[in-house]
PDB file of C-alpha atoms in Angstrom:
ATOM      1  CA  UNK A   1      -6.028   1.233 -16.536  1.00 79.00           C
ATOM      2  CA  UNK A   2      -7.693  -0.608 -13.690  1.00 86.00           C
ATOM      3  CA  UNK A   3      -8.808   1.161 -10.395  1.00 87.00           C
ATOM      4  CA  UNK A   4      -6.592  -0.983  -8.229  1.00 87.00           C
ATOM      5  CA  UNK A   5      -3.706   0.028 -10.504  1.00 91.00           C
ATOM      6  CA  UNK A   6      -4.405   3.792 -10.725  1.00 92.00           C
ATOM      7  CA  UNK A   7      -5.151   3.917  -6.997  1.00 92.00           C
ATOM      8  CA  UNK A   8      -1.605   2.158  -6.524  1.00 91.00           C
ATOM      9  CA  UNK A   9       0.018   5.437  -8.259  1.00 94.00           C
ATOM     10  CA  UNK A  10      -2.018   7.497  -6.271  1.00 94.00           C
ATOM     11  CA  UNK A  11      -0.734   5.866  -3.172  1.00 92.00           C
ATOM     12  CA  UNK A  12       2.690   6.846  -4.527  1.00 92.00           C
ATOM     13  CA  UNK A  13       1.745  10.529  -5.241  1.00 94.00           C
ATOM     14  CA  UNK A  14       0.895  10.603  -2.101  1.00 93.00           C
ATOM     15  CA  UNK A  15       3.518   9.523  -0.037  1.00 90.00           C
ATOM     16  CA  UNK A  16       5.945  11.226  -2.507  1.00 90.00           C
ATOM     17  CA  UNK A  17       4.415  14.649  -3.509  1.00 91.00           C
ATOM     18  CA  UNK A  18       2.371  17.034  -1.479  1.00 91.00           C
ATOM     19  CA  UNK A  19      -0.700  17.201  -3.395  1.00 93.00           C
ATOM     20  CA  UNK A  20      -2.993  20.283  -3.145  1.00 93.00           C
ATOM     21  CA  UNK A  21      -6.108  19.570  -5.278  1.00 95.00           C
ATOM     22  CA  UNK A  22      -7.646  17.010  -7.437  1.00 96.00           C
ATOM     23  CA  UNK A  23      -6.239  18.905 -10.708  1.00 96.00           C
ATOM     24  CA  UNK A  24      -2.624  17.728  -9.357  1.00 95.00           C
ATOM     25  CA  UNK A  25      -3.291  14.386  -9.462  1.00 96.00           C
ATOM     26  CA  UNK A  26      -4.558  14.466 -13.326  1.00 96.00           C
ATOM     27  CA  UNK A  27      -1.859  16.412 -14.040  1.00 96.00           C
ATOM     28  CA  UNK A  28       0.678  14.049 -12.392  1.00 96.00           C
ATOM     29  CA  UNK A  29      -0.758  11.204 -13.934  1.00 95.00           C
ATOM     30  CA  UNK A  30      -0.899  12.722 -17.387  1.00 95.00           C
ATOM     31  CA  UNK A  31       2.785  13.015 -17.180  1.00 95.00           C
ATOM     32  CA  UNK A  32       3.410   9.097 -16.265  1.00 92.00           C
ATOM     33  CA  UNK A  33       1.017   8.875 -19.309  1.00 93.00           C
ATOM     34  CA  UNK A  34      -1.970   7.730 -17.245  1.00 93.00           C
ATOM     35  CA  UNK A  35      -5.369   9.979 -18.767  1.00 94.00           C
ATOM     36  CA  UNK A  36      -7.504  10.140 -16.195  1.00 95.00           C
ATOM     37  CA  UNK A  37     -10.646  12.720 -15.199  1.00 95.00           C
ATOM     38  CA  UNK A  38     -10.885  14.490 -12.132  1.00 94.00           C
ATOM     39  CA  UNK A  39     -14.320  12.707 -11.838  1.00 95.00           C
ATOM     40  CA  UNK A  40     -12.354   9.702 -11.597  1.00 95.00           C
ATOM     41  CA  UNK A  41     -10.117  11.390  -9.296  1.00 95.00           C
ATOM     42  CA  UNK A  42     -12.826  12.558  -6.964  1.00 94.00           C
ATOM     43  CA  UNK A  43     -14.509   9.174  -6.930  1.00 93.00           C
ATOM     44  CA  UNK A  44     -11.065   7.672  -6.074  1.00 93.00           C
ATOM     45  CA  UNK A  45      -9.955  10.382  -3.198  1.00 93.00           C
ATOM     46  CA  UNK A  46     -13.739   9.034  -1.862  1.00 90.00           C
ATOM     47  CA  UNK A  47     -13.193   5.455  -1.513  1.00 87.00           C
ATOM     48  CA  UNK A  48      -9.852   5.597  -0.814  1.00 89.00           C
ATOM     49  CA  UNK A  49     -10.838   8.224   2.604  1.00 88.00           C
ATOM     50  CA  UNK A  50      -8.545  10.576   1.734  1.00 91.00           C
ATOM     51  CA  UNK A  51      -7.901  13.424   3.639  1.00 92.00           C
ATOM     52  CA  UNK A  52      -6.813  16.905   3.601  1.00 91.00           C
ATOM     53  CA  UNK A  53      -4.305  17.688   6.334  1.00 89.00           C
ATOM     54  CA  UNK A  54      -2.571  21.633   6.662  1.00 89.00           C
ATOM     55  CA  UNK A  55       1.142  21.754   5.411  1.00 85.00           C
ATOM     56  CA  UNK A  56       3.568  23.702   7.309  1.00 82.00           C
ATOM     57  CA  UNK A  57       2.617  26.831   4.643  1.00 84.00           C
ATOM     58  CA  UNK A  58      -0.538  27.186   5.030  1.00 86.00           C
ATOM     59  CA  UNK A  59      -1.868  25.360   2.414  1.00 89.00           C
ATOM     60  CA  UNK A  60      -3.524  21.940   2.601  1.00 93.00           C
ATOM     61  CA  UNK A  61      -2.440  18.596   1.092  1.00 93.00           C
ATOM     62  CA  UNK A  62      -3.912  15.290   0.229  1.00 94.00           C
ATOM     63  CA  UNK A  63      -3.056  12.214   3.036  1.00 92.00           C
ATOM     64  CA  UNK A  64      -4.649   9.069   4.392  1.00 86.00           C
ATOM     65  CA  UNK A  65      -6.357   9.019   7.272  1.00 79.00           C
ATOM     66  CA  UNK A  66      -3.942   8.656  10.489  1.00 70.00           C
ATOM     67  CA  UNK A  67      -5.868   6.387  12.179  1.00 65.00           C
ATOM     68  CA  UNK A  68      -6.585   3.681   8.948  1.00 55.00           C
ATOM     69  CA  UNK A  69      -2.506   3.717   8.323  1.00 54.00           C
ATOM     70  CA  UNK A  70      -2.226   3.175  12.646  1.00 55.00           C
ATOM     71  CA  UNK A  71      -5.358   0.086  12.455  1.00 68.00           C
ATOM     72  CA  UNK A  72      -3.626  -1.243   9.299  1.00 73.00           C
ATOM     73  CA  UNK A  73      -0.195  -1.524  10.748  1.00 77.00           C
ATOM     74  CA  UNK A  74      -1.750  -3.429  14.062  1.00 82.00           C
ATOM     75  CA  UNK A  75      -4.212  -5.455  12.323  1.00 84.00           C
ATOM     76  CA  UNK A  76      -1.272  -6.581   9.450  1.00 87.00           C
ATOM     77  CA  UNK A  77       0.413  -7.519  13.453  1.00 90.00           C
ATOM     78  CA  UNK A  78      -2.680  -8.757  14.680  1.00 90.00           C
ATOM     79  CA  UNK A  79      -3.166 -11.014  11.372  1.00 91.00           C
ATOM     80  CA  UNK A  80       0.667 -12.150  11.181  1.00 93.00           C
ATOM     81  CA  UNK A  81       0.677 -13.373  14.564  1.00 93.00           C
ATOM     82  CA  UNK A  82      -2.290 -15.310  14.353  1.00 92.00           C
ATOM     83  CA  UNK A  83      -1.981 -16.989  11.293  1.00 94.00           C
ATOM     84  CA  UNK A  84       1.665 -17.324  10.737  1.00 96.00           C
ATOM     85  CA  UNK A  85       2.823 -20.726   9.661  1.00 96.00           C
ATOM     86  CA  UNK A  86       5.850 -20.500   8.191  1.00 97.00           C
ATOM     87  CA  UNK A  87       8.019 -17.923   5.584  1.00 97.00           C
ATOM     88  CA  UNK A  88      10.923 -18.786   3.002  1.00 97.00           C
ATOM     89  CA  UNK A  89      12.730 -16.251   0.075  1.00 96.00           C
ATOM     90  CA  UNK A  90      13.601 -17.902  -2.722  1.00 95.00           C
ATOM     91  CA  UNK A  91      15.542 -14.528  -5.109  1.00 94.00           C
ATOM     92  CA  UNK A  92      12.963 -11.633  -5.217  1.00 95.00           C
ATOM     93  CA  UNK A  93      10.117 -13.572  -3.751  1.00 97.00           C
ATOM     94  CA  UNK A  94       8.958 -13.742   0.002  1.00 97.00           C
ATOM     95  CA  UNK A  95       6.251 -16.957   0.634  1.00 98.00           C
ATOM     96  CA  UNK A  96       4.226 -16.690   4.114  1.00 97.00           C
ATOM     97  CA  UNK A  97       2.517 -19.993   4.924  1.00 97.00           C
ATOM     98  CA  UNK A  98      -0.416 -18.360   7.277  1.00 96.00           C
ATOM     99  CA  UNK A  99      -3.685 -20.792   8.309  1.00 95.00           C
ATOM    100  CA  UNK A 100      -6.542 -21.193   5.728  1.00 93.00           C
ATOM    101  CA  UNK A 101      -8.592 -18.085   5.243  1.00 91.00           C
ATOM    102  CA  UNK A 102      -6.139 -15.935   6.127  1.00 91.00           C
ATOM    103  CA  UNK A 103      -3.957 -15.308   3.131  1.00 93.00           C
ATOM    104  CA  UNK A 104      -6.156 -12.456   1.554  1.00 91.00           C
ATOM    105  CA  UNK A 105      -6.733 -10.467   4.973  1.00 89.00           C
ATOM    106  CA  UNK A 106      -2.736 -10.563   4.730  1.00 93.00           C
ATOM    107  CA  UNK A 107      -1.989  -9.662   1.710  1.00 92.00           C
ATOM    108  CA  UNK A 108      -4.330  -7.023   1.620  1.00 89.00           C
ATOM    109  CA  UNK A 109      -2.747  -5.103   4.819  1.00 91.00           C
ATOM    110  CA  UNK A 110       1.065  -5.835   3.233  1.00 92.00           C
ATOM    111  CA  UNK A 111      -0.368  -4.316   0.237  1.00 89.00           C
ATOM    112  CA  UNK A 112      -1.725  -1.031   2.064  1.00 85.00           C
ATOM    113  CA  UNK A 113       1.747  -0.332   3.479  1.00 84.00           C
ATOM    114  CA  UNK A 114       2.901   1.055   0.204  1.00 83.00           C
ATOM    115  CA  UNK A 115       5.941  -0.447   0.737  1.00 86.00           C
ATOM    116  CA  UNK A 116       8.454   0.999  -2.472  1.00 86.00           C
ATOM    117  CA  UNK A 117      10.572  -1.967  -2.778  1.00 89.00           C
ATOM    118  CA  UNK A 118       7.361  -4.387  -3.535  1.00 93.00           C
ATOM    119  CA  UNK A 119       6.464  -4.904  -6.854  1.00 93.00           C
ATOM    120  CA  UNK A 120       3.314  -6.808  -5.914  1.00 93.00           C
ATOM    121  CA  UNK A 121       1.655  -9.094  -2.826  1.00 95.00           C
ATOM    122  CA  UNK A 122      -0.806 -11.735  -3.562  1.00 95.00           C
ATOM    123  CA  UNK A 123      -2.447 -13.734  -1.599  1.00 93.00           C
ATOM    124  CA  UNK A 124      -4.948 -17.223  -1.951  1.00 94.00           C
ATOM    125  CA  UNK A 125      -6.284 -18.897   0.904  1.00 92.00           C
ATOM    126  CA  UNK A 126      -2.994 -20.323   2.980  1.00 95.00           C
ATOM    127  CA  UNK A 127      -0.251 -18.343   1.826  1.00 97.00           C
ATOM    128  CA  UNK A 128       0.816 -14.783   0.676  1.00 97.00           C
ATOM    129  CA  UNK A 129       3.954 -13.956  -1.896  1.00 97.00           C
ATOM    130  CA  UNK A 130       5.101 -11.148  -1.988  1.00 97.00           C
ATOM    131  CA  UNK A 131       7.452 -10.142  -4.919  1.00 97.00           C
ATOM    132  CA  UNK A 132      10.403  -7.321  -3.899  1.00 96.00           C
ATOM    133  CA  UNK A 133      12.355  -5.291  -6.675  1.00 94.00           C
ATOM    134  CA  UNK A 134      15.467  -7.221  -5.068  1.00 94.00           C
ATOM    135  CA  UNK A 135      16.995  -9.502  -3.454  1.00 94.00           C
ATOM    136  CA  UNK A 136      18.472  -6.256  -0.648  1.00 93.00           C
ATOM    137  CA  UNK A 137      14.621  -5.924  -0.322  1.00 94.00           C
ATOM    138  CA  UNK A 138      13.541  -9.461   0.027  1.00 96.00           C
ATOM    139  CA  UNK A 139      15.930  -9.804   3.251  1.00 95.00           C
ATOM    140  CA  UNK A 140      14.632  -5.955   4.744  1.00 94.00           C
ATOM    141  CA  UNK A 141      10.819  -7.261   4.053  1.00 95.00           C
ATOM    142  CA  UNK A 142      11.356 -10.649   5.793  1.00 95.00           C
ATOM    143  CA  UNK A 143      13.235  -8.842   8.691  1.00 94.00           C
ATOM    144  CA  UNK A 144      10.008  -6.681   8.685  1.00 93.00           C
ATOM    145  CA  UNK A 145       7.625  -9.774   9.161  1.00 94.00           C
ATOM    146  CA  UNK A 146      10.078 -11.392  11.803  1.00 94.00           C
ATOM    147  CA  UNK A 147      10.062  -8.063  13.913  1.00 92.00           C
ATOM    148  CA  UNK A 148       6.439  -7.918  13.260  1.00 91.00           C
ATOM    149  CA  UNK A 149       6.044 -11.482  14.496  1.00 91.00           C
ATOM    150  CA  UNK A 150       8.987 -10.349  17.378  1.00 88.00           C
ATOM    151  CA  UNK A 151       7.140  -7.247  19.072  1.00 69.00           C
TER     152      UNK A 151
END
């Protein structure tokens, strides 16, 4: 499995279990059928800047960073607003015409807000798509860009 891909279900761990130590994420994965070592685990929790925050217990659980999910919300803003052409849905698919150069920076910062009902957000030079699980979630993700481009 690719890093990108692994670090995708991590993402989901994440946001969906409260993850104590590296050893819950291999054992997690194992059970998805994903074989990873907590080596690669470790190296993973590193670039991603991964965090441990306290949990109303006591204990201590894995999390992002507050202030990288707070700068990626504004810049994905920052970036829409700047750049935004044009967007059409055609079934599960969103397009977003943006000016040249600025279709990776997008896609990338759709991409890090985990969003469930993507499958995947791509993005060349002039224009992201972004494909949703369905068609409910192609109309709530383009009413997300519009109040992004709205605020």
């Amino acid at each position: 499995m690719r890093k990108v891909e692994r670090q995708s279900h991590l993402r989901q761990l994440i946001n969906n279990t409260n993850i104590e130590r590296q050893d819950d994420f291999v054992r997690l994965l194992a059970q998805k059928h994903i074989e990873v070592t907590q080596a690669t685990i470790s190296r993973d929790i590193k670039e991603m800047q991964l965090v441990k925050v306290p949990t109303a217990g006591g204990g201590y659980h894995y999390s992002f960073p507050p202030k990288k999910q707070m700068d990626s919300e504004k810049k994905m803003r920052r970036t829409l607003r700047d750049a935004f052409i044009s967007m059409n849905a055609q079934d599960n698919m969103v397009v977003i015409n943006v000016h040249p150069g600025n279709g990776p920076a997008l896609a990338t910062l759709i991409s890090q807000t985990n969003d469930e009902s993507l499958c995947a957000t791509i993005g060349d030079d002039a224009t992201v798509l972004s494909i949703c699980k369905t068609k409910a979630a192609t109309h709530e993700f383009m009413n997300k860009m519009t109040n992004l481009l709205a605020d």
